[in-house]
XYZ file of C-alpha atoms in Angstrom:
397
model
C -19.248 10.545 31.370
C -17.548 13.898 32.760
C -14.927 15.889 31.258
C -12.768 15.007 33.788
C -12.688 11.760 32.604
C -12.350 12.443 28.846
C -9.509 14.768 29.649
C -7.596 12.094 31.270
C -7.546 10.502 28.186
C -4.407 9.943 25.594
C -5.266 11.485 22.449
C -4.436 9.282 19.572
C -4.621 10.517 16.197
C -4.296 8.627 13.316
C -3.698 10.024 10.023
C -4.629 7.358 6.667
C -7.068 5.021 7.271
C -5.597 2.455 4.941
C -4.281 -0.915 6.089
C -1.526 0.073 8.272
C -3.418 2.753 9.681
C -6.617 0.806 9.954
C -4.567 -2.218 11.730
C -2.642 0.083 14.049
C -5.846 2.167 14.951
C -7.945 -1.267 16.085
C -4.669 -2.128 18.629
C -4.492 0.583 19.985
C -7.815 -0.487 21.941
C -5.501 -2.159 23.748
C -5.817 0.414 26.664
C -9.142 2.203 27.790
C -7.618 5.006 28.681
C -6.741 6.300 24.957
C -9.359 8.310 22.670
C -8.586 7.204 18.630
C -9.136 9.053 15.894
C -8.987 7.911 11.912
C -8.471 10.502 9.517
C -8.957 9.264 6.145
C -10.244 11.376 3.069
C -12.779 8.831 1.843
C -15.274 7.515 3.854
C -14.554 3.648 2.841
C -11.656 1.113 3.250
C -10.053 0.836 -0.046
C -8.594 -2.683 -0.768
C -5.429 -1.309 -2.878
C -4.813 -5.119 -3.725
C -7.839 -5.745 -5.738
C -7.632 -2.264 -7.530
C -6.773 -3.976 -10.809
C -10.315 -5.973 -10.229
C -12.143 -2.992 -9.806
C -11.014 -1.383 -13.007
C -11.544 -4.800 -14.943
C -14.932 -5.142 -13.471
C -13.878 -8.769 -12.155
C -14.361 -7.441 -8.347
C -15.101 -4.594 -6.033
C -12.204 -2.721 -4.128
C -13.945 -1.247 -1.566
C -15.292 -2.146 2.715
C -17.609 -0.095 4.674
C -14.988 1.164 8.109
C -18.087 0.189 9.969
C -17.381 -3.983 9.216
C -13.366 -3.209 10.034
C -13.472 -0.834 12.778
C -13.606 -1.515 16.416
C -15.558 0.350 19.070
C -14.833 3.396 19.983
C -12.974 4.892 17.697
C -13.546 8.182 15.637
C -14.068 8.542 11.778
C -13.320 11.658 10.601
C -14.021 11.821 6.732
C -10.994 14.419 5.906
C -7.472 15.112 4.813
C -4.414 16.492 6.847
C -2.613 19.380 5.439
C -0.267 20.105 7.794
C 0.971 18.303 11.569
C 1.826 21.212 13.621
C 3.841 19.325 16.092
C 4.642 22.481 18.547
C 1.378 22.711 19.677
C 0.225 18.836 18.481
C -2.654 19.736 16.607
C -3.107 18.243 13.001
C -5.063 20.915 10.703
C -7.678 19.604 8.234
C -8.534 20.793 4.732
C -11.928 21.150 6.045
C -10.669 23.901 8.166
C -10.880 21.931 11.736
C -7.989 21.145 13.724
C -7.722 17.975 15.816
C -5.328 17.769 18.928
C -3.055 14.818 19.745
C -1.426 13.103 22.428
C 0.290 11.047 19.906
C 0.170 10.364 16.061
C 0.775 8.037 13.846
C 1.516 8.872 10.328
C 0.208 6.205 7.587
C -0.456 8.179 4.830
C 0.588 5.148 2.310
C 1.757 5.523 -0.897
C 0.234 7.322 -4.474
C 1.423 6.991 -8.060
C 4.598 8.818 -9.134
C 4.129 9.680 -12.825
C 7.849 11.404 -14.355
C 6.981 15.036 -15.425
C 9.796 14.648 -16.994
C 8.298 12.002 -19.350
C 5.918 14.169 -21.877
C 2.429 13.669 -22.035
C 2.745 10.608 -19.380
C 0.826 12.948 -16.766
C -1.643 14.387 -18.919
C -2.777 11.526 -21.289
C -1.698 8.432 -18.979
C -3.898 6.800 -16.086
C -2.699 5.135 -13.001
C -3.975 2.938 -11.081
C -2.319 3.786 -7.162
C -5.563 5.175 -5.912
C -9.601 4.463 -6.208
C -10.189 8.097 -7.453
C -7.817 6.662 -10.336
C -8.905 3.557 -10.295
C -12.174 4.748 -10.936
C -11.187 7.538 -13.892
C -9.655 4.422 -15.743
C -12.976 2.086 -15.258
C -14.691 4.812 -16.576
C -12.212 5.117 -19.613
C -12.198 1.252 -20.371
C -16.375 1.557 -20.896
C -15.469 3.799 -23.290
C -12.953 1.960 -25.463
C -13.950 -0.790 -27.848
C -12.205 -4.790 -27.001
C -10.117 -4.300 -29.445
C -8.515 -0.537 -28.787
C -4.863 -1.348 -27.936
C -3.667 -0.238 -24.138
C -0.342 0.311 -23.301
C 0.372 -0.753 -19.253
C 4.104 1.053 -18.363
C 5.880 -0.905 -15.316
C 6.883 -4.314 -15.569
C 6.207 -4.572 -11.605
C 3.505 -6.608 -9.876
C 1.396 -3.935 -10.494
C 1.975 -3.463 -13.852
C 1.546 -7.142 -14.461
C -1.641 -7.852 -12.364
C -3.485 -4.890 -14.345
C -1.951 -6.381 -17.872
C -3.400 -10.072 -17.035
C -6.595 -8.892 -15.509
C -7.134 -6.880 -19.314
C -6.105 -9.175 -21.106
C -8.651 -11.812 -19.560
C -11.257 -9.593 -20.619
C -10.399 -10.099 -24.169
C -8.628 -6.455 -24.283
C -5.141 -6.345 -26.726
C -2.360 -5.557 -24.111
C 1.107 -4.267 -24.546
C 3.142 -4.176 -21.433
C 6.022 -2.319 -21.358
C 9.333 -2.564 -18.921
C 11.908 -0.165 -18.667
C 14.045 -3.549 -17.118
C 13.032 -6.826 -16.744
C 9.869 -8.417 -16.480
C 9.362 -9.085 -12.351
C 12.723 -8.707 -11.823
C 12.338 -9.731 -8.155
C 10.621 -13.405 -8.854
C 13.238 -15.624 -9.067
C 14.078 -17.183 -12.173
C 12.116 -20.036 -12.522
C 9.316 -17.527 -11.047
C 9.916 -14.599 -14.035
C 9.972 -17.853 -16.505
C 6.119 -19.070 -15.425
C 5.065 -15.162 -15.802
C 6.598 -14.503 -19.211
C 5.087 -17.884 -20.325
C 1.357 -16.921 -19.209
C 1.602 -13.721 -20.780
C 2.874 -15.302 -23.949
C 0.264 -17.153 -24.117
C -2.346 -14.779 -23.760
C -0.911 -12.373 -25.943
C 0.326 -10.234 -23.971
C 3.034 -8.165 -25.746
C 5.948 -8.025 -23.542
C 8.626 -5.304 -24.170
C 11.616 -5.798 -21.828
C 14.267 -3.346 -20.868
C 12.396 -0.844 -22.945
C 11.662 2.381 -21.555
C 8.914 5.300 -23.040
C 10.289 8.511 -23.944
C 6.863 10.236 -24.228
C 3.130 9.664 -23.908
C 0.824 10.567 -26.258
C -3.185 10.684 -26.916
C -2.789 8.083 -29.086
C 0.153 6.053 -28.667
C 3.303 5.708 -26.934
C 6.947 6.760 -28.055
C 9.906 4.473 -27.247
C 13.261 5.322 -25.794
C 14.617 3.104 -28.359
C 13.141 4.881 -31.433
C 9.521 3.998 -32.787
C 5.734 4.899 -32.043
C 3.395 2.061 -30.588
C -0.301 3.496 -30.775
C -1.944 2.935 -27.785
C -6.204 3.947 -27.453
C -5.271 4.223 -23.397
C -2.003 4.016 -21.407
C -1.737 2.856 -17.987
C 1.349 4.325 -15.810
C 2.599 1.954 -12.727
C 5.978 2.460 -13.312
C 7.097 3.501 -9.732
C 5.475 4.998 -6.449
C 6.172 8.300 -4.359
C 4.327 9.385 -1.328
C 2.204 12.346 -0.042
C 3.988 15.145 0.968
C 2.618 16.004 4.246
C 5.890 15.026 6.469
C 8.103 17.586 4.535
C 5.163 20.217 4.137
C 4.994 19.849 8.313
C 8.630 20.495 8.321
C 9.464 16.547 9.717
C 12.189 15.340 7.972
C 12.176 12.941 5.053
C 14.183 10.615 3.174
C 14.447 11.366 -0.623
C 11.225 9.676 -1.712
C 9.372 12.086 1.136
C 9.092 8.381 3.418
C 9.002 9.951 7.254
C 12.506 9.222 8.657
C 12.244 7.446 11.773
C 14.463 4.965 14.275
C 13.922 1.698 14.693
C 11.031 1.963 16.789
C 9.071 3.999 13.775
C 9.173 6.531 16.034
C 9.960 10.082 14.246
C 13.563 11.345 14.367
C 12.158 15.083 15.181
C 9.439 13.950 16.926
C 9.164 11.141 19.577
C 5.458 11.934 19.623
C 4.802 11.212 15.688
C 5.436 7.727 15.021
C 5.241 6.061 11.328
C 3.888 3.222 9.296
C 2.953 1.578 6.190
C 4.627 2.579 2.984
C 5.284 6.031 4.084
C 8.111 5.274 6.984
C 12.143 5.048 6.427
C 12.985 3.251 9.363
C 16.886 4.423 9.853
C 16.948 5.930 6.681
C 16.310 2.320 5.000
C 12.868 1.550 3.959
C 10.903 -1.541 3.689
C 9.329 -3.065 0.271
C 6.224 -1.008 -0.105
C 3.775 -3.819 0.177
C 0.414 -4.315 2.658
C 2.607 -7.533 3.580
C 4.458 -5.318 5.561
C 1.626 -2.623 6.162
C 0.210 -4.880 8.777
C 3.343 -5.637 10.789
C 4.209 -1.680 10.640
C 1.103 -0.920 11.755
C 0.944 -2.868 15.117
C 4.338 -1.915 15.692
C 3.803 1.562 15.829
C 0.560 1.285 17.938
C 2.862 -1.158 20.263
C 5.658 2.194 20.520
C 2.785 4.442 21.630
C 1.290 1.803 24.009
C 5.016 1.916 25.817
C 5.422 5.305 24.996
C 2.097 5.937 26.766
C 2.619 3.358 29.665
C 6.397 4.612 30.368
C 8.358 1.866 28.533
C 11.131 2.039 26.130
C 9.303 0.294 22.407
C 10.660 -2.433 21.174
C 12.369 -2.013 17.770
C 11.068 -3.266 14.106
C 10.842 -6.650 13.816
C 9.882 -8.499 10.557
C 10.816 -11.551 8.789
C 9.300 -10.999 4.479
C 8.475 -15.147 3.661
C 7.920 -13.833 0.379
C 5.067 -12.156 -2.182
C 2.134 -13.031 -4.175
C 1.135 -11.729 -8.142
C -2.590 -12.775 -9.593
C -2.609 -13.535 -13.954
C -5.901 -13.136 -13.712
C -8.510 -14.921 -12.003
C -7.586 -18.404 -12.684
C -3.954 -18.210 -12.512
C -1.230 -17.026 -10.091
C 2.650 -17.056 -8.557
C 3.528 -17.383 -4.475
C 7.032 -16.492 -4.591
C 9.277 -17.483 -1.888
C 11.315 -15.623 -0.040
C 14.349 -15.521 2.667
C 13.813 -13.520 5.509
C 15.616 -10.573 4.306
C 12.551 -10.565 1.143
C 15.558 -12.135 -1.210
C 13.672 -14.586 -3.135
C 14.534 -17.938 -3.502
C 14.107 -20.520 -6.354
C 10.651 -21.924 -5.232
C 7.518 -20.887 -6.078
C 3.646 -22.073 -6.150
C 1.868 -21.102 -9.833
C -1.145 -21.804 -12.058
C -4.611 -22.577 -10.131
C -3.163 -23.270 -6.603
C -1.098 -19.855 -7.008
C -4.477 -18.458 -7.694
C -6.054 -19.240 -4.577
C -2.568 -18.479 -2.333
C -3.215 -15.115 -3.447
C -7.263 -14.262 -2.767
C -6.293 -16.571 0.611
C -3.405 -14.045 1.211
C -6.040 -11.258 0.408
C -8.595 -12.175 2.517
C -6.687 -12.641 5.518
C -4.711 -9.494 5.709
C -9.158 -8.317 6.013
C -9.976 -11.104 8.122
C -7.667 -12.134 10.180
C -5.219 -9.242 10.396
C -7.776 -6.162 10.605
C -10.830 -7.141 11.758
C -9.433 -10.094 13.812
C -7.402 -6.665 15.792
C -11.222 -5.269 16.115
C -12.375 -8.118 18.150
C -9.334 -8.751 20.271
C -6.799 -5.714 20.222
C -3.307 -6.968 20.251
C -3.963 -10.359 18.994
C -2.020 -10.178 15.584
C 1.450 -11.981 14.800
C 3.768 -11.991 12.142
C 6.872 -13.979 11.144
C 10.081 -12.433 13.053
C 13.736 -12.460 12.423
C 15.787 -10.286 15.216
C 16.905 -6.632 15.017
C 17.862 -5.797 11.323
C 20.914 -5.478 10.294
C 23.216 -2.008 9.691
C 23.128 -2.818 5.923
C 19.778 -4.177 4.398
C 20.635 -6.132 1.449
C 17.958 -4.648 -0.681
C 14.858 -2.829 -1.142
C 11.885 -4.214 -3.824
C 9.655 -2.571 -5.885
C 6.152 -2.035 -4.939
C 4.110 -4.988 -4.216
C 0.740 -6.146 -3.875
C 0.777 -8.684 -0.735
């Protein structure tokens, strides 16, 4: 085709090719006059969710982009270090610079280890990221069945990575600087403490570690557990690309954006996934919500781009999922506003919620947006409110 015709084109570049990105990427197909662009720095789809598999060797965590995206749009293996939204060029760390129409910023979400815990940066492992996913498969090899490990983070996350050890006949101690899932409802926190009772699991509520060492781990509380390998998931931060690019942030570094996800500086940049504070009040970082956020924003650029004024956020949480293992599991319910209520599904059937859950958000959500751009739906409830009741802790679906 000429230039001509490629320069009529809207420039759409997409920075983090993970599932909001990935999602918001394949909808924006929606038009044939737009030119996409992924930037991600690895060139595979990492499934976050199944992270804990990889490292237990009870699943892979990885898709080729080829199987997820649609045609037409770029790949570009690479990371953004800077937006430079004057002249709308993002520059890469491979020294290129891409142009944009429009951008939307998914970078996701990483581990936040506390510096200001000793030794938990430079003798703990986390498990946020496949790079560090990886680092602790390649530690487990190492370590006999019996070496003691140490997960920190009573969380999902935290718990998922304790059961999926434990399964594999390691000795776990899991440690919680509050309660154990303090967002399951009752009955819900009751099933998980039970299954990790029973499998050994030492459980050490409203406990927090003071310092991490080689060997072992030092409680708040007084006392030295030894520990052959500690896992971190106590808490998640994001990249700090927004702030370095002079956009401004909430206090987590979370893009601050309106309702819209569009960018408060910027009504070019707009935001999804974990990295976005919509009005200042951010959602549960959880790929629940990744998808959702994703076609959102690609909906604000499609009016942006077509001259109409984008509809705001609009997303009703029905509630989350937690795997003990691969026979066992919890779907909590939830209201719409993510409070949960006292219902859940456990044991086998729980089980199979969850790798149903996980396959769809693949199947049906992503690739499904592939094959028909703008196809995807999701469970509404109106315009939030000025007050959100309450923010969760990560999640896993």
């Amino acid at each position: 085709m000429s230039s001509d015709y490629w320069s009529l084109k809207h420039k759409i570049v997409v920075v983090g090719g993970g599932y909001a990105g990935t999602l918001a990427a394949n909808r924006l197909r929606q038009r044939d006059d737009v030119d996409v662009t992924l930037v991600n720095p690895r060139p595979h789809f990492v499934e976050r969710i199944r992270l804990h598999q990889f490292v237990a060797r009870t699943g892979e965590a990885t898709l080729d982009y080829a199987t997820l995206l649609g045609d037409g749009i770029s790949l570009v293996v690479d990371s953004v270090t800077r937006i430079e939204t004057d002249a709308r060029k993002v520059r890469l760390e491979s020294g290129r610079a891409l142009d944009y129409d429009y951008l939307i910023y998914a970078v996701g979400s990483r581990a936040a280890v506390p510096e200001a815990v000793p030794g938990a940066a430079e003798f703990s492992f986390d498990i946020a990221e496949f790079e560090a996913a990886q680092r602790l498969r390649s530690r487990l090899d190492d370590l006999s069945l019996d070496a003691p490990i140490t997960v920190v983070g009573g969380g999902f996350t935290g718990i998922e990575t304790a059961a999926e050890l434990v399964e594999q006949g390691r000795s776990v101690t899991l440690v919680c600087g509050g309660g154990l899932a303090p967002t399951l409802s009752a009955k819900g926190r009751r099933y998980v403490a039970r299954w990790l009772s029973r499998h050994d699991v030492a459980v050490l509520e409203n406990t927090a570690v003071a310092e991490v060492r080689v060997d072992g781990v030092v409680l708040a509380g007084g006392g030295v557990r030894g520990s052959a390998l500690t896992v971190w998931t106590a808490g998640f931060g994001v990249p700090e690309l927004a702030a370095a690019s002079g956009l401004r942030t909430d206090e987590l570094g979370r893009l601050l954006t309106d309702e819209t996800l569009t960018s408060v500086d910027d009504s070019r940049i707009v935001a999804a996934g974990d990295a976005v504070a919509p009005s200042g009040r951010a959602l549960r970082m959880s790929t629940y919500a990744a998808g959702p956020l994703g076609a959102q924003a690609a909906n604000t650029v499609l009016s942006r781009i077509a001259g109409d004024e984008p509809a705001a956020l609009d997303l009703a949480f029905t509630g989350a999922c937690v795997s003990l293992g691969r026979h066992a599991g919890i779907r909590q319910l939830a209201r719409m506003d993510d409070s949960a209520v006292n219902l859940h599904i456990s044991g086998r059937l729980g089980a199979v919620v969850k790798e149903t859950a996980c396959r769809f958000v693949i199947d049906k959500r992503i690739r499904r947006e592939a094959r028909d751009p703008g196809s995807m739906t999701w469970p509404k409830a109106g315009p939030r409110p000025t007050q959100q009741p309450r923010t969760m802790v990560h999640d896993e679906v």
